[in-house]
PDB file of C-alpha atoms in Angstrom:
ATOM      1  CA  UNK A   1       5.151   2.667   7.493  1.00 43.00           C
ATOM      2  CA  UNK A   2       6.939  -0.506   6.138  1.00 51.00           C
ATOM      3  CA  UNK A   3      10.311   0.701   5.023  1.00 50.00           C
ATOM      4  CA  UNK A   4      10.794   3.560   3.400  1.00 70.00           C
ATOM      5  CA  UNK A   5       8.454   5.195   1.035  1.00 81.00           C
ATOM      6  CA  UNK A   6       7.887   3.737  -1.967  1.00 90.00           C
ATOM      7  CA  UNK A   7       8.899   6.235  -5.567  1.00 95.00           C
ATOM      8  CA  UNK A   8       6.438   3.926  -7.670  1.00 97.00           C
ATOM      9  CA  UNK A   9       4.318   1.406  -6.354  1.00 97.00           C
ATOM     10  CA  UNK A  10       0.903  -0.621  -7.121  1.00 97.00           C
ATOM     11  CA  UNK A  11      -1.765  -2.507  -5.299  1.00 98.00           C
ATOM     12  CA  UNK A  12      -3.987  -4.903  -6.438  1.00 98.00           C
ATOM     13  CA  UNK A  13      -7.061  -5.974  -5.356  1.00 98.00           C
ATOM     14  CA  UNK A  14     -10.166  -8.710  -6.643  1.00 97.00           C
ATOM     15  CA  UNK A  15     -13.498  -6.456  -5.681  1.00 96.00           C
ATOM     16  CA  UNK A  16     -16.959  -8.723  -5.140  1.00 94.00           C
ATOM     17  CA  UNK A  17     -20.531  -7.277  -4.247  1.00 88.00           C
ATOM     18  CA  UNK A  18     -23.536  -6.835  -5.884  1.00 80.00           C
ATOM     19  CA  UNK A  19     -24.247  -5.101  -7.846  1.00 80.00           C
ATOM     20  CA  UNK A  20     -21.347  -5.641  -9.618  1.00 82.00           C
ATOM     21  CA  UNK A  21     -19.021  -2.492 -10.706  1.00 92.00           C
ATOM     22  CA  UNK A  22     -17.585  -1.535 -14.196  1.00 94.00           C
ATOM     23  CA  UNK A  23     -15.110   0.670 -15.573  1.00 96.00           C
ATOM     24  CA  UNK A  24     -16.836   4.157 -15.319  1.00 96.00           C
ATOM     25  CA  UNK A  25     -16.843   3.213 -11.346  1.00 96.00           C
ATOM     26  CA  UNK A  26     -13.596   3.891 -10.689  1.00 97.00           C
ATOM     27  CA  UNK A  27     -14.131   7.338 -10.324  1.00 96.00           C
ATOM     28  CA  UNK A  28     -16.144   6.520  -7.012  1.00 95.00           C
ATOM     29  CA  UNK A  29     -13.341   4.183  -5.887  1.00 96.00           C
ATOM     30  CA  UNK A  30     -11.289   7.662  -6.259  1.00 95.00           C
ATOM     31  CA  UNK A  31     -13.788   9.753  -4.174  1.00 94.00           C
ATOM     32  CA  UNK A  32     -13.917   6.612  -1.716  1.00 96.00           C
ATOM     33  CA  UNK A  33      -9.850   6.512  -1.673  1.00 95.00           C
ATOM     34  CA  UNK A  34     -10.166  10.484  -0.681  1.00 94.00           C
ATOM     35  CA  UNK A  35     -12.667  10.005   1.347  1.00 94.00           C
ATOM     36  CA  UNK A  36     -10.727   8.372   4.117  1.00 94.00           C
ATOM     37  CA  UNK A  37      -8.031  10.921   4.568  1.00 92.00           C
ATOM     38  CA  UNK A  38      -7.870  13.613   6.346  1.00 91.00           C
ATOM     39  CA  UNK A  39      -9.818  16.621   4.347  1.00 91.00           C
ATOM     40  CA  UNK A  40      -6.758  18.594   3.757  1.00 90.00           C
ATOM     41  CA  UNK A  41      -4.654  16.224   2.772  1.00 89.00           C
ATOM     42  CA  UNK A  42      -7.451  14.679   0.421  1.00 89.00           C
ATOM     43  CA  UNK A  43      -8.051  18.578  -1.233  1.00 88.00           C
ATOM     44  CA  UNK A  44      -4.358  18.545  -1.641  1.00 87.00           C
ATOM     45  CA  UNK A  45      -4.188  15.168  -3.437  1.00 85.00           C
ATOM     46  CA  UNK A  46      -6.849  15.757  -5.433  1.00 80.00           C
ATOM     47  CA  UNK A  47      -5.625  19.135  -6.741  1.00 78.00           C
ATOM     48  CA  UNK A  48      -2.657  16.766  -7.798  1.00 59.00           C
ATOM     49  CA  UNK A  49      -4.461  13.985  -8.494  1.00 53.00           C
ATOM     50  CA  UNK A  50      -2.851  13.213 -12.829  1.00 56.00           C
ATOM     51  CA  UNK A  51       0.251  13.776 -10.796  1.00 73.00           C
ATOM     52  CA  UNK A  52       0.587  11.600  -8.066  1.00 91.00           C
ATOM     53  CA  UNK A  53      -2.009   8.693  -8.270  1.00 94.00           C
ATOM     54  CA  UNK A  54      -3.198   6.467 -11.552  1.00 96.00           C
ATOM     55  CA  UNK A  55      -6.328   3.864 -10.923  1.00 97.00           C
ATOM     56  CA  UNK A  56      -8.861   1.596 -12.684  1.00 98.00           C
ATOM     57  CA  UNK A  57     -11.422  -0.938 -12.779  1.00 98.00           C
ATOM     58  CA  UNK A  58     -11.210  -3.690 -15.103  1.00 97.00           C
ATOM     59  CA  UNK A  59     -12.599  -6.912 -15.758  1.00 92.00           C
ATOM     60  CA  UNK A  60     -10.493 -10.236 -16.228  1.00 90.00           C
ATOM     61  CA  UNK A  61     -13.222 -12.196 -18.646  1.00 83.00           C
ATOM     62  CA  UNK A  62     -10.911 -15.866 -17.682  1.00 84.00           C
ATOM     63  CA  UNK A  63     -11.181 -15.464 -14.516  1.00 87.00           C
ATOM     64  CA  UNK A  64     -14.600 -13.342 -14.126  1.00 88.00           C
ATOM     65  CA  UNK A  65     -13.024 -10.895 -11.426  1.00 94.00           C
ATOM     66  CA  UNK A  66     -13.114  -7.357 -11.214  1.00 96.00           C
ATOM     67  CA  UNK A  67      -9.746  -5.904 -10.476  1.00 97.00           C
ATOM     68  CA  UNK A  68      -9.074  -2.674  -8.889  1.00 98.00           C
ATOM     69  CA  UNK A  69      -5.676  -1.183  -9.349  1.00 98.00           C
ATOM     70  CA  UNK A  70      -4.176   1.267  -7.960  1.00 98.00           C
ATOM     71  CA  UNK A  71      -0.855   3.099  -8.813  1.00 97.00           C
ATOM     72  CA  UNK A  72       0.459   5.851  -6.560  1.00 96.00           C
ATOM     73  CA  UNK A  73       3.555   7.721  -8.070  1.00 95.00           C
ATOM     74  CA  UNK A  74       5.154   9.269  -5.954  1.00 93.00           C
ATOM     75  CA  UNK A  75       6.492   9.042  -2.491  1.00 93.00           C
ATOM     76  CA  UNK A  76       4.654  11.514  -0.878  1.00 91.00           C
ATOM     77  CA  UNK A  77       1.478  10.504  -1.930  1.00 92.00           C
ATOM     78  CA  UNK A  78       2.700   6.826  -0.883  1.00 94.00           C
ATOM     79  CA  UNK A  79       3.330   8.159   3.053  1.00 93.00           C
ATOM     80  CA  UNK A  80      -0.687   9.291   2.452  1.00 92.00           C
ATOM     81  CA  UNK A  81      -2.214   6.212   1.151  1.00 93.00           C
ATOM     82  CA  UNK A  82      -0.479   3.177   1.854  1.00 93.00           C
ATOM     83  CA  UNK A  83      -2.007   3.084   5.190  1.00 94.00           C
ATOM     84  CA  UNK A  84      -5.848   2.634   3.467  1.00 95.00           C
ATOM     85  CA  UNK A  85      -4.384   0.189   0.946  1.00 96.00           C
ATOM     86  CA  UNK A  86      -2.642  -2.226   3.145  1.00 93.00           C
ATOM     87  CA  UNK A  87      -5.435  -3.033   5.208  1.00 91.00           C
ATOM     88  CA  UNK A  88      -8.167  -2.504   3.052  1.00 96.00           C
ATOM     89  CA  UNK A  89     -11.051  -5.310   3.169  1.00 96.00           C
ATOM     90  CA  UNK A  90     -14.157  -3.091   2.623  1.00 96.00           C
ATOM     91  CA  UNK A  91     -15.204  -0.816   0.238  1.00 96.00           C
ATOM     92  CA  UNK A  92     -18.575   1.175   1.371  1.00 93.00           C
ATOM     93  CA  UNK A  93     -19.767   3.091  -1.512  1.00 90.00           C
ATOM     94  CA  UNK A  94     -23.785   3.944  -2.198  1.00 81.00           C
ATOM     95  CA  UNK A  95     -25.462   1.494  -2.482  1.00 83.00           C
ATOM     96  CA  UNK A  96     -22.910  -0.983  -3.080  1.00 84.00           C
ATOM     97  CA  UNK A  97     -20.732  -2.561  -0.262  1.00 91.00           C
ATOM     98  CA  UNK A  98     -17.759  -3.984  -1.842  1.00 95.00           C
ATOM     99  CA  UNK A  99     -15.516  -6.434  -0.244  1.00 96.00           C
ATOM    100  CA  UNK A 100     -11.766  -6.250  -1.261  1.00 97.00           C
ATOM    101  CA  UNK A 101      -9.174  -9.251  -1.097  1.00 97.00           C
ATOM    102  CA  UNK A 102      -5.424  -7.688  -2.044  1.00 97.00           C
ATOM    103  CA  UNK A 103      -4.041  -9.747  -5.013  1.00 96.00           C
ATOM    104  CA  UNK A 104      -0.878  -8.201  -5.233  1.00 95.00           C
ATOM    105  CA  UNK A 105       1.454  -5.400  -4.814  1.00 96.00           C
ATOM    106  CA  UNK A 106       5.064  -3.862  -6.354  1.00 96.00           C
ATOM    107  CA  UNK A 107       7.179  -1.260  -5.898  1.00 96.00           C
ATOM    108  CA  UNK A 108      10.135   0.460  -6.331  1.00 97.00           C
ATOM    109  CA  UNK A 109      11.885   2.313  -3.532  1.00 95.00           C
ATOM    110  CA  UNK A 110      13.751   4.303  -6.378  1.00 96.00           C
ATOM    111  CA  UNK A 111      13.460   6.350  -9.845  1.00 96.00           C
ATOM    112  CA  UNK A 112      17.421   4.169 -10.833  1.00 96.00           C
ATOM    113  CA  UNK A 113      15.921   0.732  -9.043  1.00 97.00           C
ATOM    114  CA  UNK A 114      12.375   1.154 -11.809  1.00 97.00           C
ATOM    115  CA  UNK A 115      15.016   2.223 -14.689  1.00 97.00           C
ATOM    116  CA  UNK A 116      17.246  -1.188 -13.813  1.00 96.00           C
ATOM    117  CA  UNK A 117      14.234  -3.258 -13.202  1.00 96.00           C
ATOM    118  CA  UNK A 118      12.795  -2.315 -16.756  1.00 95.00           C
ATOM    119  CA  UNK A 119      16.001  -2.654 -18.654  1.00 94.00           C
ATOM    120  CA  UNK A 120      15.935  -6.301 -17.014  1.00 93.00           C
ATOM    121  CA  UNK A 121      12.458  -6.724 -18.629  1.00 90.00           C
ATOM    122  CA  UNK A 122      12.675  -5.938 -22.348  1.00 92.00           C
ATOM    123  CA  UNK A 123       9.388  -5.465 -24.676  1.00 93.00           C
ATOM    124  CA  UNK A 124       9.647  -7.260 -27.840  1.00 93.00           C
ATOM    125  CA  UNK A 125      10.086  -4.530 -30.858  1.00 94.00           C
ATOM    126  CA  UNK A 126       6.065  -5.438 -31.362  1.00 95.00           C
ATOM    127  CA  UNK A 127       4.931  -4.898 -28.247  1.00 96.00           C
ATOM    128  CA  UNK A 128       1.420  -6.165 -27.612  1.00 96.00           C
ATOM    129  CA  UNK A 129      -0.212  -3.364 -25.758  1.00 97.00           C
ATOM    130  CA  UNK A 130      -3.436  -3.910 -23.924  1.00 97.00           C
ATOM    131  CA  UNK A 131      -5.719  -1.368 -23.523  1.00 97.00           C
ATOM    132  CA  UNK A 132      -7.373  -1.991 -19.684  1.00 97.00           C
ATOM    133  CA  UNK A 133      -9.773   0.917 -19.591  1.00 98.00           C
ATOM    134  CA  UNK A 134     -11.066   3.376 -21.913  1.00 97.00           C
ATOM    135  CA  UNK A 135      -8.185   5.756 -23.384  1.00 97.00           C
ATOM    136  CA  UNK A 136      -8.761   8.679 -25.150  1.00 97.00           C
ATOM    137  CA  UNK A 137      -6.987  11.814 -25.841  1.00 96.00           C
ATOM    138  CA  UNK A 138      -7.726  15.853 -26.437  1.00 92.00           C
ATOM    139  CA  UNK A 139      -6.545  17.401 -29.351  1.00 91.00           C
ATOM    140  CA  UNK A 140      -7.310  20.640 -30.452  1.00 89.00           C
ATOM    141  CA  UNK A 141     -10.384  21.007 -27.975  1.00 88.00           C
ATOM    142  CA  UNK A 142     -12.042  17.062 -29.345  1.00 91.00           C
ATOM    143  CA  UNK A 143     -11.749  13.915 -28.116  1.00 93.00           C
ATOM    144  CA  UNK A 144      -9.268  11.655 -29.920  1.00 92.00           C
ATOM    145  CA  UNK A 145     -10.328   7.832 -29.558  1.00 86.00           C
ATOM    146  CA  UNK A 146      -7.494   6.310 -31.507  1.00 88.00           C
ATOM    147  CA  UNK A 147      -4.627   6.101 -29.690  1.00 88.00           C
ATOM    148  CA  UNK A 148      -2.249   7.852 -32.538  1.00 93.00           C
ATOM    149  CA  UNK A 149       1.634   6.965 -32.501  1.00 95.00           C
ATOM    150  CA  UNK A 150       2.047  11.114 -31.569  1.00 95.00           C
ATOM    151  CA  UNK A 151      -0.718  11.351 -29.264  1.00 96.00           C
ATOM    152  CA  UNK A 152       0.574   8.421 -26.899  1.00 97.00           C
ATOM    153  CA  UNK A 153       3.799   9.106 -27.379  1.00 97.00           C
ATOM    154  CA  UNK A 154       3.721  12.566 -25.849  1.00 96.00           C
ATOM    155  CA  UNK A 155       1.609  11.393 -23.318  1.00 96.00           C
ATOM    156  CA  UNK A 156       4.258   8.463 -21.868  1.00 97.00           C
ATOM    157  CA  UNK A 157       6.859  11.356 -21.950  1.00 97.00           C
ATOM    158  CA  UNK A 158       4.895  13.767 -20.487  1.00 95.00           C
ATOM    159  CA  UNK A 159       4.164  11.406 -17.319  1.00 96.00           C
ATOM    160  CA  UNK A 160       7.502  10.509 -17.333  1.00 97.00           C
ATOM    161  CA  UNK A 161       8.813  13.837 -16.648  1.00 95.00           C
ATOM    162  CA  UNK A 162       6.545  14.587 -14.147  1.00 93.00           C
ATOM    163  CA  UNK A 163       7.739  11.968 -11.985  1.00 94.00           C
ATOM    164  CA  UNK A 164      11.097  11.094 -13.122  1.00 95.00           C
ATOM    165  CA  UNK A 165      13.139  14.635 -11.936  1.00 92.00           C
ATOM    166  CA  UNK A 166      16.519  12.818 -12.004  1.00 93.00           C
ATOM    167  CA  UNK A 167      16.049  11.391 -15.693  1.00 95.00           C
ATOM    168  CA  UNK A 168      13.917  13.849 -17.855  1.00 95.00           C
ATOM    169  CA  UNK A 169      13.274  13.279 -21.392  1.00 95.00           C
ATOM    170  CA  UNK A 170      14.257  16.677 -22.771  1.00 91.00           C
ATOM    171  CA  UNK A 171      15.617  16.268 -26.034  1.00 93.00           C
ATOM    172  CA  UNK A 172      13.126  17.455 -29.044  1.00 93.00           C
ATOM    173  CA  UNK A 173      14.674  15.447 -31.771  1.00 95.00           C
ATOM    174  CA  UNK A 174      15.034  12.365 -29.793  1.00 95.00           C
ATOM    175  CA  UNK A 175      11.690  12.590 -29.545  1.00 95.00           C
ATOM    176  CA  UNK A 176      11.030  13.150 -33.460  1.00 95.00           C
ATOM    177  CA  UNK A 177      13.333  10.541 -33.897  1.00 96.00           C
ATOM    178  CA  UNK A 178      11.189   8.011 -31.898  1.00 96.00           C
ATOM    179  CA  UNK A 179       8.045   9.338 -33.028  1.00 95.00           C
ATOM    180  CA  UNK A 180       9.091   8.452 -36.748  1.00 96.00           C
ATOM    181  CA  UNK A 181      10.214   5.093 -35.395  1.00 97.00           C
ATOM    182  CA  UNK A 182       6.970   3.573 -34.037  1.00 97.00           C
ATOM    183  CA  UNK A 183       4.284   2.884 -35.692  1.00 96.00           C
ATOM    184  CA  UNK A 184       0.695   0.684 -34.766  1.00 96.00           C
ATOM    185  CA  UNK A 185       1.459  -2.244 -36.639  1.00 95.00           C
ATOM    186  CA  UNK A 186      -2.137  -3.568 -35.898  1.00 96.00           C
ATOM    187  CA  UNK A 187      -5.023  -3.623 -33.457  1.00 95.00           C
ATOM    188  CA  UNK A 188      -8.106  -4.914 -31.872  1.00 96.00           C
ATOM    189  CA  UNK A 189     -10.244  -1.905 -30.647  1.00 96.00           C
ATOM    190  CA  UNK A 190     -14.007  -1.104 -29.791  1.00 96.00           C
ATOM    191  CA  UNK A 191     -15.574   2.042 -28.946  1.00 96.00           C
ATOM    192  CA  UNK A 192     -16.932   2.469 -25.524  1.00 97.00           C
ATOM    193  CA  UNK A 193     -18.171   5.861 -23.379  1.00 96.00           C
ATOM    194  CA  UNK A 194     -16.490   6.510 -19.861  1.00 97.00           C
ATOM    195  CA  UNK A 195     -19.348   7.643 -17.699  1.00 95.00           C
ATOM    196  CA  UNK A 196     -18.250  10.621 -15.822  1.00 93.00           C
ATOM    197  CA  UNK A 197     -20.673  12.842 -14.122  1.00 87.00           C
ATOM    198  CA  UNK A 198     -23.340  13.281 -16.673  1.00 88.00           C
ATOM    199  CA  UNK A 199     -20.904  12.836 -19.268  1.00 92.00           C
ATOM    200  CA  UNK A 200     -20.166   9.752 -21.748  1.00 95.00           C
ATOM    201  CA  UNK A 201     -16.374  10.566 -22.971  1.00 96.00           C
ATOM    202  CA  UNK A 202     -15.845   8.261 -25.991  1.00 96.00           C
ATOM    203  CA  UNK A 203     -12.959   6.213 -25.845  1.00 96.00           C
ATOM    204  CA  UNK A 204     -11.543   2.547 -26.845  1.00 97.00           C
ATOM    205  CA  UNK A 205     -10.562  -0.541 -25.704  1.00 97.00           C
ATOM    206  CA  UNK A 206      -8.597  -3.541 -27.073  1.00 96.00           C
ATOM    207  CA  UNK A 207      -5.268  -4.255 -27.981  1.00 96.00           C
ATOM    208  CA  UNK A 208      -2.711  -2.326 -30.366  1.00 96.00           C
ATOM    209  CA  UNK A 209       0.682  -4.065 -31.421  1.00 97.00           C
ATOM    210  CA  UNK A 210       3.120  -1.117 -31.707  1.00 97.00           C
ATOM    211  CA  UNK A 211       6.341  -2.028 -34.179  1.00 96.00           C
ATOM    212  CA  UNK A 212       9.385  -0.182 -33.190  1.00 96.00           C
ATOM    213  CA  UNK A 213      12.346   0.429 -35.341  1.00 96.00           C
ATOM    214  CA  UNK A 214      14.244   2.721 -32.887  1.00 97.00           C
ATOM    215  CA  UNK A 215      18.024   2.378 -32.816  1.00 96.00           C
ATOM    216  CA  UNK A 216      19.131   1.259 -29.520  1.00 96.00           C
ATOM    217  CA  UNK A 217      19.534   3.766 -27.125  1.00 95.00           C
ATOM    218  CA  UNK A 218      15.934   5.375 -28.446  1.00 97.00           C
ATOM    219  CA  UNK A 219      14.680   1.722 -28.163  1.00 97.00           C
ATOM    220  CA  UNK A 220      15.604   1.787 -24.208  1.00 96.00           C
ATOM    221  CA  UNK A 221      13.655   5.244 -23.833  1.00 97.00           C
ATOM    222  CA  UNK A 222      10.733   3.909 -25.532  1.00 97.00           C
ATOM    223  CA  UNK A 223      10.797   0.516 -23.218  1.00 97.00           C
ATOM    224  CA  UNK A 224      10.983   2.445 -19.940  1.00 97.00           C
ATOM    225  CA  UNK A 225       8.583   4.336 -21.294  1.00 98.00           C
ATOM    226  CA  UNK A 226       6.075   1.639 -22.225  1.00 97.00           C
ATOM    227  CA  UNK A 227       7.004  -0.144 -19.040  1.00 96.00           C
ATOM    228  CA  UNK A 228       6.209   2.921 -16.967  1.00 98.00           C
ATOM    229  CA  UNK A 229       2.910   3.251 -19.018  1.00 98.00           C
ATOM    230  CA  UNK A 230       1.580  -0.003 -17.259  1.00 97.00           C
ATOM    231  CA  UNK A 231       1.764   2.164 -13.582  1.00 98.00           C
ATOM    232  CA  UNK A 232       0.505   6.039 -14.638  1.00 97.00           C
ATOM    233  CA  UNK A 233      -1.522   5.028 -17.643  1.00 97.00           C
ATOM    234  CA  UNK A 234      -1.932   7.105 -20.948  1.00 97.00           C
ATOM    235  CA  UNK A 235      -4.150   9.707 -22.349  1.00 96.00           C
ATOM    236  CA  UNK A 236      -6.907  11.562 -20.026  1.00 95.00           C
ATOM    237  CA  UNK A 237      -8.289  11.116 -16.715  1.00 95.00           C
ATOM    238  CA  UNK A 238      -5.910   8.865 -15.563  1.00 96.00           C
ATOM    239  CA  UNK A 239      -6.560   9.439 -12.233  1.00 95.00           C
ATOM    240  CA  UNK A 240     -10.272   8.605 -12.464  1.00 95.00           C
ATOM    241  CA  UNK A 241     -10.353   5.294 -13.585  1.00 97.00           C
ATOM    242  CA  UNK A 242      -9.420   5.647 -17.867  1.00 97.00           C
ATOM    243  CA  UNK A 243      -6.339   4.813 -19.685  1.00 97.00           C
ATOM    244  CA  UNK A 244      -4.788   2.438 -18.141  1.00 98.00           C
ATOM    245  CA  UNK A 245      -2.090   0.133 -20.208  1.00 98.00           C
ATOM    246  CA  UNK A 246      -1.070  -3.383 -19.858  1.00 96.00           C
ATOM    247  CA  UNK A 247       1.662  -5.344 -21.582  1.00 95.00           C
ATOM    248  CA  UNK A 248       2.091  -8.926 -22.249  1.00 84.00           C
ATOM    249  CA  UNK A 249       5.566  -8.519 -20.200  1.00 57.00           C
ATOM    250  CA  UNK A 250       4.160  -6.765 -17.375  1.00 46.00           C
ATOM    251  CA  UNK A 251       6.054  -5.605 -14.267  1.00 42.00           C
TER     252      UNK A 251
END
């Protein structure tokens, strides 16, 4: 293993084949990922899948590449998989063989070094959000496609605490507070179904620009947890290839 184990950590990777591969297929790229650990290890991960590992497909339209990305957060999923990422070059799925050049990777050996290296990177109180693959939400047993202040909110927080023992966001009227403070200023979205195992699950894409008017120190909770956003994603399904957030100051 190269150093220690990574707390946070993505990998990045430009996928070409034919044919080519869309968003709904990152569930396969999931079941591929499990697929080449050892079966009780892989039951184990994927019984903690939302947890411990965040992944999508997406296409950049300048550049015409597909981009897989993949987000593993926590360190003992990282001693699992880093050994399949770093020297991954092939992708055999059915029919499609996929052939996979790494474009980059980060990571964090620490919860305190991702907290100082977001601090260091600021969003701007808009903060152009991009939505990478579909996101949607559950709500009273029915899909919610727009991504509510609330509903995403929650969900940051939510994913925070599960991997961020050491700093937990705990207190309920911080949490009104900030949830009173932010509000979708404006937004480019579509509708678009996930494909998911007989299923379409509606969700959107696009862009939102969320307007902040948070005090400080609830302006710094809402930044790490934007900033963390762009690694587990929002919403459902994370793990299976939906969700996933982008900012245009990306770590």
């Amino acid at each position: 293993m190269p150093g220690n184990a990574l707390f946070l950590s993505r990998y990045e990777y430009e996928l070409n084949g034919s044919p080519a591969i869309g968003f709904s297929d990152a569930h396969r790229l999931y079941a591929w990922l499990l697929s080449q650990l050892p079966a009780e290890e892989a039951e184990w991960l994927h019984e903690e899948g939302n947890l411990s590992i965040s992944q999508h497909v997406r296409r950049e339209y300048e550049t015409s590449r597909t981009i897989w990305s993949v987000s593993i957060l926590s360190q003992e999923v990282y001693t699992l998989i880093w050994p399949v990422l770093e020297n991954l070059k092939e992708i055999r799925l059915h029919p499609e063989t996929l052939k996979a050049t790494m474009l980059r990777q980060v990571g964090f050996q620490s919860q305190l070094e991702f907290i100082r290296h977001a601090r260091e990177h600021t969003i701007d109180r808009v903060a152009e959000v991009s939505l990478l693959s579909p996101l949607a939400f559950r709500q009273a047993g029915h899909y919610v496609i727009y991504p509510q202040e609330s509903l995403l909110l929650n969900s940051l927080a939510n994913k925070w605490n599960a991997a961020f023992s050491e700093f937990p966001l705990e207190d309920e009227d911080a949490m009104k507070a900030m949830e009173d403070g932010i509000m979708i200023r404006d937004y480019q979205l579509r509708t678009v179904r996930f494909a998911l195992k007989g299923n379409k699950i509606p969700g959107c894409l696009g862009k939102l620009y969320l307007q902040s008017r948070l005090p400080e120190p609830l302006f710094e909770i809402w930044n790490l947890l934007l900033q963390y956003g762009t690694f587990c994603g929002a919403g459902i399904k994370t793990t299976l290839g939906m969700g996933a957030l982008g900012l245009s100051k990306v770590v």
